[in-house]
Coordinates of N, CA and C in Angstrom, one line a residue:
X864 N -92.0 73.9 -0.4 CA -92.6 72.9 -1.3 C -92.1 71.5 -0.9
X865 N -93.3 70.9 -0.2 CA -93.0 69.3 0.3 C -92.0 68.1 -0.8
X866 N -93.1 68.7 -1.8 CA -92.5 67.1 -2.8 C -91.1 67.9 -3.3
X867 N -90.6 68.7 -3.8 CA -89.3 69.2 -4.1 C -88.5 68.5 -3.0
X868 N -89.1 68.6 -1.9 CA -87.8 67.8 -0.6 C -88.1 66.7 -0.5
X869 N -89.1 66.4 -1.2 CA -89.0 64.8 -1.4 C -87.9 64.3 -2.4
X870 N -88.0 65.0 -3.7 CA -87.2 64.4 -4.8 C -85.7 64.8 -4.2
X871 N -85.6 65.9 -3.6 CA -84.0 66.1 -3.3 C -83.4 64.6 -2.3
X872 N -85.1 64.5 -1.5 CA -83.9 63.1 -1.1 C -84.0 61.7 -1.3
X873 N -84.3 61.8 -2.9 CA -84.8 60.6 -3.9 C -84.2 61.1 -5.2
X874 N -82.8 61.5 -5.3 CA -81.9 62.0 -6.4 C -81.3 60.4 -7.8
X875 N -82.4 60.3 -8.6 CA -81.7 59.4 -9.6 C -81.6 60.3 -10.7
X876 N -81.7 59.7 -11.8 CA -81.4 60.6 -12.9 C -82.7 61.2 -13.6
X877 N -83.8 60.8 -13.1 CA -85.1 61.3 -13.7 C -85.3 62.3 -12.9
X878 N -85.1 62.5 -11.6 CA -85.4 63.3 -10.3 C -84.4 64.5 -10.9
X879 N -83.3 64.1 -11.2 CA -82.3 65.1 -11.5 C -82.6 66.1 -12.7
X880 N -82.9 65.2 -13.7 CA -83.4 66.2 -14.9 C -85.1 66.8 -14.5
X881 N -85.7 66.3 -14.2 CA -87.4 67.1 -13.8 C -86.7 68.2 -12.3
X882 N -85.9 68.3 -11.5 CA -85.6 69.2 -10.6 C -85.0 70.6 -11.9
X883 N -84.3 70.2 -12.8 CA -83.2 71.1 -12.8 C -83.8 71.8 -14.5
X884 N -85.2 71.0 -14.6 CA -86.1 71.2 -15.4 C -86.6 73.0 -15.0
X885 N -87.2 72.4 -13.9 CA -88.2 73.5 -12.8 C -86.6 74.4 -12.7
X886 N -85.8 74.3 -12.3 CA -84.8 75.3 -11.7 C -84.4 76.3 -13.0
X887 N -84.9 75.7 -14.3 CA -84.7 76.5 -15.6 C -85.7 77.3 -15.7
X888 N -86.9 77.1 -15.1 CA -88.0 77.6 -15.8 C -88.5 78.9 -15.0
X889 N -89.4 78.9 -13.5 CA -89.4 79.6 -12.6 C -89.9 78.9 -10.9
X890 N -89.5 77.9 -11.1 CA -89.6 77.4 -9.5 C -88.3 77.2 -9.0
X891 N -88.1 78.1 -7.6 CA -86.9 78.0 -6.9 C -86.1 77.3 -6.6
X892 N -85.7 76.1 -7.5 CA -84.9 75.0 -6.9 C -83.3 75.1 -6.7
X893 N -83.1 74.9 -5.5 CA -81.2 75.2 -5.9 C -80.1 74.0 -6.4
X894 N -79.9 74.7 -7.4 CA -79.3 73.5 -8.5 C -78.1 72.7 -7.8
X895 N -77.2 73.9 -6.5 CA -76.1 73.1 -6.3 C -76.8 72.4 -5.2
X896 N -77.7 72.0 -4.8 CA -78.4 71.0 -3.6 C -78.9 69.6 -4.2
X897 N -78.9 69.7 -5.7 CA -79.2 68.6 -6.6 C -77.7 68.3 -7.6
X898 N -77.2 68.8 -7.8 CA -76.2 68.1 -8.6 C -74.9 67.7 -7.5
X899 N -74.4 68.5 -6.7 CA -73.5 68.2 -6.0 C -73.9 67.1 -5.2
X900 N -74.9 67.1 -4.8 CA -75.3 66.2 -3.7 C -75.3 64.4 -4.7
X901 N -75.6 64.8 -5.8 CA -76.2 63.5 -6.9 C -74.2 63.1 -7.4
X902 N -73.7 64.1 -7.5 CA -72.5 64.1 -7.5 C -71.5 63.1 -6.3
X903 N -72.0 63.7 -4.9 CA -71.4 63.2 -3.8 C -71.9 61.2 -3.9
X904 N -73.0 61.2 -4.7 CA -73.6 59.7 -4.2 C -72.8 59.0 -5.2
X905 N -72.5 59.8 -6.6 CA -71.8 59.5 -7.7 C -70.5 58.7 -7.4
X906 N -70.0 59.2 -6.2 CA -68.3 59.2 -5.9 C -68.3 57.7 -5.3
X907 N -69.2 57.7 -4.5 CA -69.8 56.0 -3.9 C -70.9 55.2 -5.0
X908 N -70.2 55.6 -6.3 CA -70.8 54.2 -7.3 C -72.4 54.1 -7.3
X909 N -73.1 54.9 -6.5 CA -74.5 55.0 -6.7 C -74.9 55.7 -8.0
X910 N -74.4 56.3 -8.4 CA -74.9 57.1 -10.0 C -73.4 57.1 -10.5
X911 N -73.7 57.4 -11.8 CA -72.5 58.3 -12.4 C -72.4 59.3 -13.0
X912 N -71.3 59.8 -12.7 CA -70.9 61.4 -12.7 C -70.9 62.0 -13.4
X913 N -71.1 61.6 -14.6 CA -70.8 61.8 -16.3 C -72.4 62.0 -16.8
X914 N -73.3 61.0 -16.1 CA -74.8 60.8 -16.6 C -75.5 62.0 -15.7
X915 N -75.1 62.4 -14.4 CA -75.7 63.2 -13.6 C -75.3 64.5 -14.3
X916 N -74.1 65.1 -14.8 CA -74.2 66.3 -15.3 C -74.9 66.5 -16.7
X917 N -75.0 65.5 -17.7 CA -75.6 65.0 -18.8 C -77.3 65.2 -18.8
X918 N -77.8 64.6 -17.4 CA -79.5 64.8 -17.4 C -80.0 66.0 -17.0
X919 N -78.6 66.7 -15.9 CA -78.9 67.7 -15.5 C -78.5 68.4 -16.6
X920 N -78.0 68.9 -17.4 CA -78.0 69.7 -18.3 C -79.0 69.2 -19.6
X921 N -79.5 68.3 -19.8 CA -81.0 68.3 -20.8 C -82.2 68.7 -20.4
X922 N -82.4 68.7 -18.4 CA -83.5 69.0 -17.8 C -83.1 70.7 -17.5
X923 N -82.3 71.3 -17.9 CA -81.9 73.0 -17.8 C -82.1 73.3 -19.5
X924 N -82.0 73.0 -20.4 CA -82.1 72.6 -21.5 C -83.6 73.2 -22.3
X925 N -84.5 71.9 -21.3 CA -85.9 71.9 -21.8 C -86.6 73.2 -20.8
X926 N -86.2 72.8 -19.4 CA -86.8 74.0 -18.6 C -86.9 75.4 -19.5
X927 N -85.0 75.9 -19.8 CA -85.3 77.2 -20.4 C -85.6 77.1 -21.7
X928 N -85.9 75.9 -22.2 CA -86.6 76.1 -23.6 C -88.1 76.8 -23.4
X929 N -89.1 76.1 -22.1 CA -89.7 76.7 -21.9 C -90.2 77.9 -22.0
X930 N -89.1 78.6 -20.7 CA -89.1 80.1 -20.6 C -88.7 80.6 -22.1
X931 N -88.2 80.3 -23.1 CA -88.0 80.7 -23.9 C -89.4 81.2 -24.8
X932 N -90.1 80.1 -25.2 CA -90.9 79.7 -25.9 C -92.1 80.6 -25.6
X933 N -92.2 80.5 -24.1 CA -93.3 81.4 -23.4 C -93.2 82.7 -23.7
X934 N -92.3 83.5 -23.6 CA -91.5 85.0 -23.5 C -92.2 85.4 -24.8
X935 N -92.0 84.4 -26.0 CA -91.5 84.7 -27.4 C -93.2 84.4 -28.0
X936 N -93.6 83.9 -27.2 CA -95.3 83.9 -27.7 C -96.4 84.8 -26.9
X937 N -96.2 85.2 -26.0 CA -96.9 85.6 -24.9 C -96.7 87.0 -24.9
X938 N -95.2 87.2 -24.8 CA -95.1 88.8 -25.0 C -94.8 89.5 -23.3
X939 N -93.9 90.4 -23.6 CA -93.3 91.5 -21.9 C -94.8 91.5 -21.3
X940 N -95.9 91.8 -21.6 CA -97.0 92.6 -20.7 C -97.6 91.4 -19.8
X941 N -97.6 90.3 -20.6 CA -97.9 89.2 -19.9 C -97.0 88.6 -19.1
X942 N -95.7 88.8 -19.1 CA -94.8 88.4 -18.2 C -94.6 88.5 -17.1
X943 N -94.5 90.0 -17.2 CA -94.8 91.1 -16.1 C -96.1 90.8 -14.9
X944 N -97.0 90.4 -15.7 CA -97.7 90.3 -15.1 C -98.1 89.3 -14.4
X945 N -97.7 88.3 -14.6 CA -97.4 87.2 -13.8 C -96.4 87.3 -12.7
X946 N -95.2 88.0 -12.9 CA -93.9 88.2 -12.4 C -94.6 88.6 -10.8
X947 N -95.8 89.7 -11.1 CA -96.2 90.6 -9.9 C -97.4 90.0 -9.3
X948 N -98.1 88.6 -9.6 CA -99.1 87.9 -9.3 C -98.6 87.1 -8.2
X949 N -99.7 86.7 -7.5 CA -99.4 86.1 -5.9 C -98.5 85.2 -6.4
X950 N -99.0 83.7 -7.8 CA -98.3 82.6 -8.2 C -96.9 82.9 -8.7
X951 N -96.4 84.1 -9.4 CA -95.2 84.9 -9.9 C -94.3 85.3 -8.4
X952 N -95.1 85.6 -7.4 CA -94.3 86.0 -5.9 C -94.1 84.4 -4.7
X953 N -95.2 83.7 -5.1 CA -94.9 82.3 -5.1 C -93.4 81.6 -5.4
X954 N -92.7 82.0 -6.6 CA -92.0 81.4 -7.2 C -90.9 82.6 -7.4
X955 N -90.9 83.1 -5.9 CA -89.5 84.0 -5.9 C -89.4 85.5 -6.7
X956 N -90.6 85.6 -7.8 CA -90.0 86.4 -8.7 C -91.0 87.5 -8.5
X957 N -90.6 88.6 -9.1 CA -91.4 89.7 -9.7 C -90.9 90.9 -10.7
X958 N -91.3 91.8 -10.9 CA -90.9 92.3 -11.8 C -89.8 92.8 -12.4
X959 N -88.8 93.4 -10.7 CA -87.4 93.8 -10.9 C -86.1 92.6 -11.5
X960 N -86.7 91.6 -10.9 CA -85.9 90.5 -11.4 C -86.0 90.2 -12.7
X961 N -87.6 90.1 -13.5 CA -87.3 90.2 -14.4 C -86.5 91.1 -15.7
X962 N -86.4 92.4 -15.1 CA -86.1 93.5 -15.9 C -84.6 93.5 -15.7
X963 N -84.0 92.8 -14.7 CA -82.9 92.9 -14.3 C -82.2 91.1 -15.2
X964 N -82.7 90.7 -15.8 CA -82.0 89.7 -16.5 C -82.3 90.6 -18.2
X965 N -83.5 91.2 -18.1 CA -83.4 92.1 -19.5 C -82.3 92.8 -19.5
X966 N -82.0 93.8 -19.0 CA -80.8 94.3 -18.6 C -79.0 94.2 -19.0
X967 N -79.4 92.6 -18.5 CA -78.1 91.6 -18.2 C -77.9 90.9 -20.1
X968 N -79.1 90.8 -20.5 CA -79.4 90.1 -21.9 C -78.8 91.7 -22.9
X969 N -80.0 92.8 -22.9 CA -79.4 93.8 -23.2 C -78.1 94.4 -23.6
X970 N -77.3 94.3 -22.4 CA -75.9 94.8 -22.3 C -74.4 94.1 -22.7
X971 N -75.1 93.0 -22.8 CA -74.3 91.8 -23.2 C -74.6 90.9 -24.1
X972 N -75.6 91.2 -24.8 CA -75.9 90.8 -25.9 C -75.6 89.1 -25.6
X973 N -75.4 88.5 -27.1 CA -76.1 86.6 -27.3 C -75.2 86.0 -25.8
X974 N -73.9 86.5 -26.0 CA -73.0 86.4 -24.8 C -73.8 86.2 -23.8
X975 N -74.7 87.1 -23.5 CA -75.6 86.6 -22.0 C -76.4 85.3 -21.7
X976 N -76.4 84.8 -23.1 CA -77.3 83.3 -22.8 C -76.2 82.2 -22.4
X977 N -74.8 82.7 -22.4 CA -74.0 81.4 -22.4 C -73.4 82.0 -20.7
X978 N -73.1 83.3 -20.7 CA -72.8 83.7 -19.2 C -73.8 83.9 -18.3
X979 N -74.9 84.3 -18.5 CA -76.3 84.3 -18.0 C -76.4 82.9 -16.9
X980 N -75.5 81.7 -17.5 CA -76.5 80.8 -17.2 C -75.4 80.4 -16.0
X981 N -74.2 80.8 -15.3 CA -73.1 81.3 -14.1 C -73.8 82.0 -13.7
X982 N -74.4 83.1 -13.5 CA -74.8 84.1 -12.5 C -75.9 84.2 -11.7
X983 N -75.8 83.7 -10.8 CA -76.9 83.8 -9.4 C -78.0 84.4 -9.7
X984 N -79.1 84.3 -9.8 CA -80.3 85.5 -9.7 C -80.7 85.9 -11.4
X985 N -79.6 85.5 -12.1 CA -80.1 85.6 -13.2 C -80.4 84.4 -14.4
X986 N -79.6 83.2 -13.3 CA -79.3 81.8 -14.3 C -81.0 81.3 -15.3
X987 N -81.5 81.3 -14.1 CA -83.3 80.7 -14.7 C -84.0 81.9 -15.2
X988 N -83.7 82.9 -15.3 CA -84.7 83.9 -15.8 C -83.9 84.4 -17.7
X989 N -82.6 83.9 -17.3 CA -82.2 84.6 -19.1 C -82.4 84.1 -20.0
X990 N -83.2 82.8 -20.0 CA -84.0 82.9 -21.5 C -85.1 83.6 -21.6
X991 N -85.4 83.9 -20.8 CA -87.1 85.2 -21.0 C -86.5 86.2 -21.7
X992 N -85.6 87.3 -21.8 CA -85.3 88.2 -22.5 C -84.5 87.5 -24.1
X993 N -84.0 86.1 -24.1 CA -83.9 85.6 -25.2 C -85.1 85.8 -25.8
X994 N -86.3 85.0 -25.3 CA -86.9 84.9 -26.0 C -88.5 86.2 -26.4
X995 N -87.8 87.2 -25.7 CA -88.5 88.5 -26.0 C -87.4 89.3 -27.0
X996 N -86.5 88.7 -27.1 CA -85.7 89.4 -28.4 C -85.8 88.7 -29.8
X997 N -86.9 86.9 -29.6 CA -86.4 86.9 -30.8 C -85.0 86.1 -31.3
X998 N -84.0 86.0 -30.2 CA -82.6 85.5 -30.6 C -83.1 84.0 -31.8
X999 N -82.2 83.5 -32.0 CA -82.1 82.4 -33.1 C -82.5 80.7 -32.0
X1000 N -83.8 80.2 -32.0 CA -83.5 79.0 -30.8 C -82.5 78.1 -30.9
X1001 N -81.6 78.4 -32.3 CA -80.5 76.9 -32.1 C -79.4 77.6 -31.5
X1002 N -79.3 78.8 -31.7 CA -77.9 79.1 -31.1 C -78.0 79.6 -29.7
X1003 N -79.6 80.0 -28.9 CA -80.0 80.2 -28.2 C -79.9 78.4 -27.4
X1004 N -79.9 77.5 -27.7 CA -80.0 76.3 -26.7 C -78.5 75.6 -26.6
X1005 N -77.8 76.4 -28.0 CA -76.2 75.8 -27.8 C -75.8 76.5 -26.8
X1006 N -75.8 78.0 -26.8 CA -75.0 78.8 -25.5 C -76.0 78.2 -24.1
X1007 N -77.1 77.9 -24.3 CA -77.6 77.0 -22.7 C -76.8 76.2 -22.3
X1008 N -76.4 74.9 -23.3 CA -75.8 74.2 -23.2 C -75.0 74.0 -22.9
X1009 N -73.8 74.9 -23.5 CA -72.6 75.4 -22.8 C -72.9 75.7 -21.3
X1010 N -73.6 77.1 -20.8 CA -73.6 77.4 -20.2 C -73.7 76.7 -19.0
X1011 N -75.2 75.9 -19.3 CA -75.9 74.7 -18.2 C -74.6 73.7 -17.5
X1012 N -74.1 73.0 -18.9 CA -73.2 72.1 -18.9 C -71.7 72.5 -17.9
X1013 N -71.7 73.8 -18.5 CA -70.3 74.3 -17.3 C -70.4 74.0 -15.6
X1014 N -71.8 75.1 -15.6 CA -72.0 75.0 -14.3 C -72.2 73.7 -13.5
X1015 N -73.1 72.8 -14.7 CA -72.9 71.3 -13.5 C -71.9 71.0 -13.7
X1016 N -70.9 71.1 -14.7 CA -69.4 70.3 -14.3 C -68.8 70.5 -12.8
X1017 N -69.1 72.0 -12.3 CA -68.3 72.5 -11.3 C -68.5 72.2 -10.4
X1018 N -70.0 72.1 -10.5 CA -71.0 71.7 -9.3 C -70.6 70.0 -8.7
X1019 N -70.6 69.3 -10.1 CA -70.2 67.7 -9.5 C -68.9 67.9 -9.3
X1020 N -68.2 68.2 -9.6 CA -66.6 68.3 -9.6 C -67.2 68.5 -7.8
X1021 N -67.3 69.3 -7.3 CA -67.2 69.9 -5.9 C -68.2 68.9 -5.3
X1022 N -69.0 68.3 -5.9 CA -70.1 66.9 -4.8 C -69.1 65.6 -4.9
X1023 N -68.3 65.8 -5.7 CA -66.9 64.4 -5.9 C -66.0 64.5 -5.1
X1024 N -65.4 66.0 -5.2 CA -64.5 66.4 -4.1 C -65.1 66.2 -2.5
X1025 N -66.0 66.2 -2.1 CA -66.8 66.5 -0.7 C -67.1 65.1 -0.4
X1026 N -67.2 63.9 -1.1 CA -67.6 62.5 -0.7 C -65.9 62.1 0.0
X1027 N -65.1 62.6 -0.2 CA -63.3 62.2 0.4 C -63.4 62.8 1.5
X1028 N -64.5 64.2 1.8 CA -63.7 65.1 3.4 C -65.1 65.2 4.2
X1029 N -66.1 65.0 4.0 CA -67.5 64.9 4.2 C -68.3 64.6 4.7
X1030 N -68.4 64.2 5.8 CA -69.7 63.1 6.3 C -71.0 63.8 5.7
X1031 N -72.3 62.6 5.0 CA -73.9 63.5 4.3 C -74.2 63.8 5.2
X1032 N -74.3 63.4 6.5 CA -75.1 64.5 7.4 C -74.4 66.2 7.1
X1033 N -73.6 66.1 6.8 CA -72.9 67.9 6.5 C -73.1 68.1 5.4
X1034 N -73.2 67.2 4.0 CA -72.6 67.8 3.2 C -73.7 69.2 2.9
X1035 N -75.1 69.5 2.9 CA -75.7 70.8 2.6 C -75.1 71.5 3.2
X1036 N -74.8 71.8 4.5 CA -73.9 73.0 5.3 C -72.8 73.4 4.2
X1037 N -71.7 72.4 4.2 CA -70.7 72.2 3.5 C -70.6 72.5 2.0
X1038 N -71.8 72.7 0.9 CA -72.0 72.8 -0.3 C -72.1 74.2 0.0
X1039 N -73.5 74.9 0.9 CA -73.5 76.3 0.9 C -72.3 77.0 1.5
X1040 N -71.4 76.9 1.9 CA -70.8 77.3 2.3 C -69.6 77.6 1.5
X1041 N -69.4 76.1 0.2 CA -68.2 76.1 -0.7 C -69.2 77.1 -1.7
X1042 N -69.9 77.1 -1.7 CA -71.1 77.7 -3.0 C -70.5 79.1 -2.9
X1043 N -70.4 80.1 -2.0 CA -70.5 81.2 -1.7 C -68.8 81.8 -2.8
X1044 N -67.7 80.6 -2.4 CA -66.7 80.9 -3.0 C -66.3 80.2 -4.4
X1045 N -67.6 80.0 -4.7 CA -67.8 79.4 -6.2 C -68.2 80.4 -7.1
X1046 N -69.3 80.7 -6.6 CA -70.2 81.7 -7.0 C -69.1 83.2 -7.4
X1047 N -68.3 83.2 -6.6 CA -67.2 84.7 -7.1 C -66.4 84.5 -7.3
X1048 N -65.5 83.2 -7.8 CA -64.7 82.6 -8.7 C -65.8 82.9 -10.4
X1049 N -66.9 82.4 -10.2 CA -67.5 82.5 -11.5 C -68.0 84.1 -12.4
X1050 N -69.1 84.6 -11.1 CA -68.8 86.3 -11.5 C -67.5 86.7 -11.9
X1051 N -66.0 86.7 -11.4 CA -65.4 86.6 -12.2 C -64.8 86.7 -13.2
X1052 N -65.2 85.4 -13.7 CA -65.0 84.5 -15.2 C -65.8 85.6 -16.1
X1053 N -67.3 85.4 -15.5 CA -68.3 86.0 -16.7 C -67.7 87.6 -16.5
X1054 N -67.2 87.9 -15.9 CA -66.7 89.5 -15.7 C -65.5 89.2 -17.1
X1055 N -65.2 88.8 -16.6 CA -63.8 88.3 -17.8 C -63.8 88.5 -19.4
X1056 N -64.8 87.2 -19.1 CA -65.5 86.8 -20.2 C -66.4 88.0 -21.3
X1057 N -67.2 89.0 -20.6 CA -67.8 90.0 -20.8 C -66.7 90.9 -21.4
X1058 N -65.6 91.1 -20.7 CA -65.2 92.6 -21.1 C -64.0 91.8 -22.3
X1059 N -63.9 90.5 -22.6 CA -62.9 90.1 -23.6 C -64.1 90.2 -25.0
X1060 N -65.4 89.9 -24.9 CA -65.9 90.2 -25.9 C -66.3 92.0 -26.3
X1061 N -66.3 92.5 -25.2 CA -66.7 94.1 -25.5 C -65.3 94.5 -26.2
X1062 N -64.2 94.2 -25.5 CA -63.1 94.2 -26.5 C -62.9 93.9 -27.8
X1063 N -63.4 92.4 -27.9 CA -63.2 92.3 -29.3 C -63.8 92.8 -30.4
X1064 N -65.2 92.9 -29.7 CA -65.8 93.5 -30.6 C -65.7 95.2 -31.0
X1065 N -64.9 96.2 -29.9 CA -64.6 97.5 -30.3 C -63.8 97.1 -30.9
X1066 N -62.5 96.4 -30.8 CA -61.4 96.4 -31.7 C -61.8 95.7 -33.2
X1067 N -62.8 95.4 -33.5 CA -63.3 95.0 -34.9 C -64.0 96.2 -35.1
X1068 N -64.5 96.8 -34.6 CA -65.7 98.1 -35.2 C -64.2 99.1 -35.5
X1069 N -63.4 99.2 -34.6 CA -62.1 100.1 -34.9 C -61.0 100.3 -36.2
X1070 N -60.8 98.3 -36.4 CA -60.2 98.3 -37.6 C -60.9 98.8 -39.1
X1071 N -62.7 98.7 -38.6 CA -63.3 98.5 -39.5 C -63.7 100.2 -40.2

C-alpha cells in the first residue's frame, strides 16, 4: 500500500494517530515503524515524545473502538465472512486469526483487552471478541488505553534510545531487529500477568 509509505515517511502527529487508527482496526500497519521511528525524530526536537505516544494511543483508541462497535452490531457470521473475502485476505486476515483472538479473549477473560493489546497477531483484532461478548465499552476503552498506552511507551522509549546509537538510514533494520527481543520480554509480562490473575481469582473462589 503506496500511500501508508507515504505517511510513514511524513510522520507528524495527525499521520501518527490516522496510521495507528488503521493498525487498530484491520489494515496491516506496523505500529513499531510509526511510533519508534516518530520517537527517534522526537529525540532531535522534531516532535515530542510525550504528544507522539498521546496521538498514537487516541488513534489505537478510536481504531479499536471501531472494531469494537462493528463486532457488536454486525454479529460472528458477518465477520467471518469478511475475514475469508478477497478484501478480509487483503488486510492480512481470515478466519483462524479471528477465532484465535476469540480464544485469547475467552480464556482470559476482560484481562485480554488490556494484555491483548502486547501480543503480536492479536493486538488489532481483540476488540472484535470484546465486542461480540458484549463487554462494558468504558471499561473496554480503559483496558485499550492502558494497553495501547503501554506499548507506545516502549515503543518511543526504544525510537529515543536509537536516535544516540543510530544512523536513519538503519534505524528500520535496527527497530526490527530490537522488535524481536521486545516482543518476548512482553509475552512474558502478559504470561505473568495472566497467570497472577488466574491466581487470584482461584484463590478468591477458594476462600469463598
Amino acid at each position: 500500500m503506496n500511500w501508508i509509505s507515504t505517511l510513514l515517511g511524513n510522520l507528524n502527529y495527525g499521520t501518527i494517530l490516522l496510521l495507528m487508527l488503521l493498525e487498530s482496526t484491520i489494515v496491516p500497519v506496523p505500529s513499531e515503524l510509526v511510533v519508534a521511528p516518530a520517537a527517534y525524530h522526537a529525540a532531535s526536537g522534531q516532535l515530542n515524545v510525550v504528544l507522539v505516544v498521546l496521538f498514537a494511543t487516541i488513534g489505537a483508541d478510536i481504531g479499536a473502538s471501531i472494531n469494537y462497535f462493528v463486532a457488536l452490531y454486525v454479529g460472528r457470521p458477518v465477520i467471518y465472512k469478511f475475514a475469508n473475502s478477497k478484501w478480509g485476505k487483503m488486510c492480512l486476515l481470515n478466519q483462524e486469526k479471528v477465532e484465535k483472538s476469540e480464544r485469547f479473549f475467552d480464556n482470559n477473560g476482560i484481562t485480554a483487552t488490556l494484555t491483548g493489546r502486547l501480543v503480536p497477531g492479536i493486538r488489532h483484532l481483540i476488540s472484535i471478541p470484546a465486542g461480540l461478548a458484549r463487554m462494558n465499552y468504558w471499561k473496554f476503552l480503559l483496558y485499550t488505553t492502558i494497553g495501547a498506552g503501554v506499548w507506545h511507551a516502549i515503543l518511543a522509549a526504544m525510537g529515543w534510545y536509537l536516535h544516540a546509537v543510530v544512523p536513519e538510514d538503519q534505524l528500520e533494520t535496527t527497530i526490527q531487529h530490537y522488535n524481536h527481543y521486545i516482543v518476548g520480554a512482553i509475552l512474558a509480562i502478559v504470561i505473568l500477568v495472566i497467570a497472577y490473575f488466574i491466581v487470584k481469582t482461584f484463590t478468591k473462589k477458594h476462600k469463598q
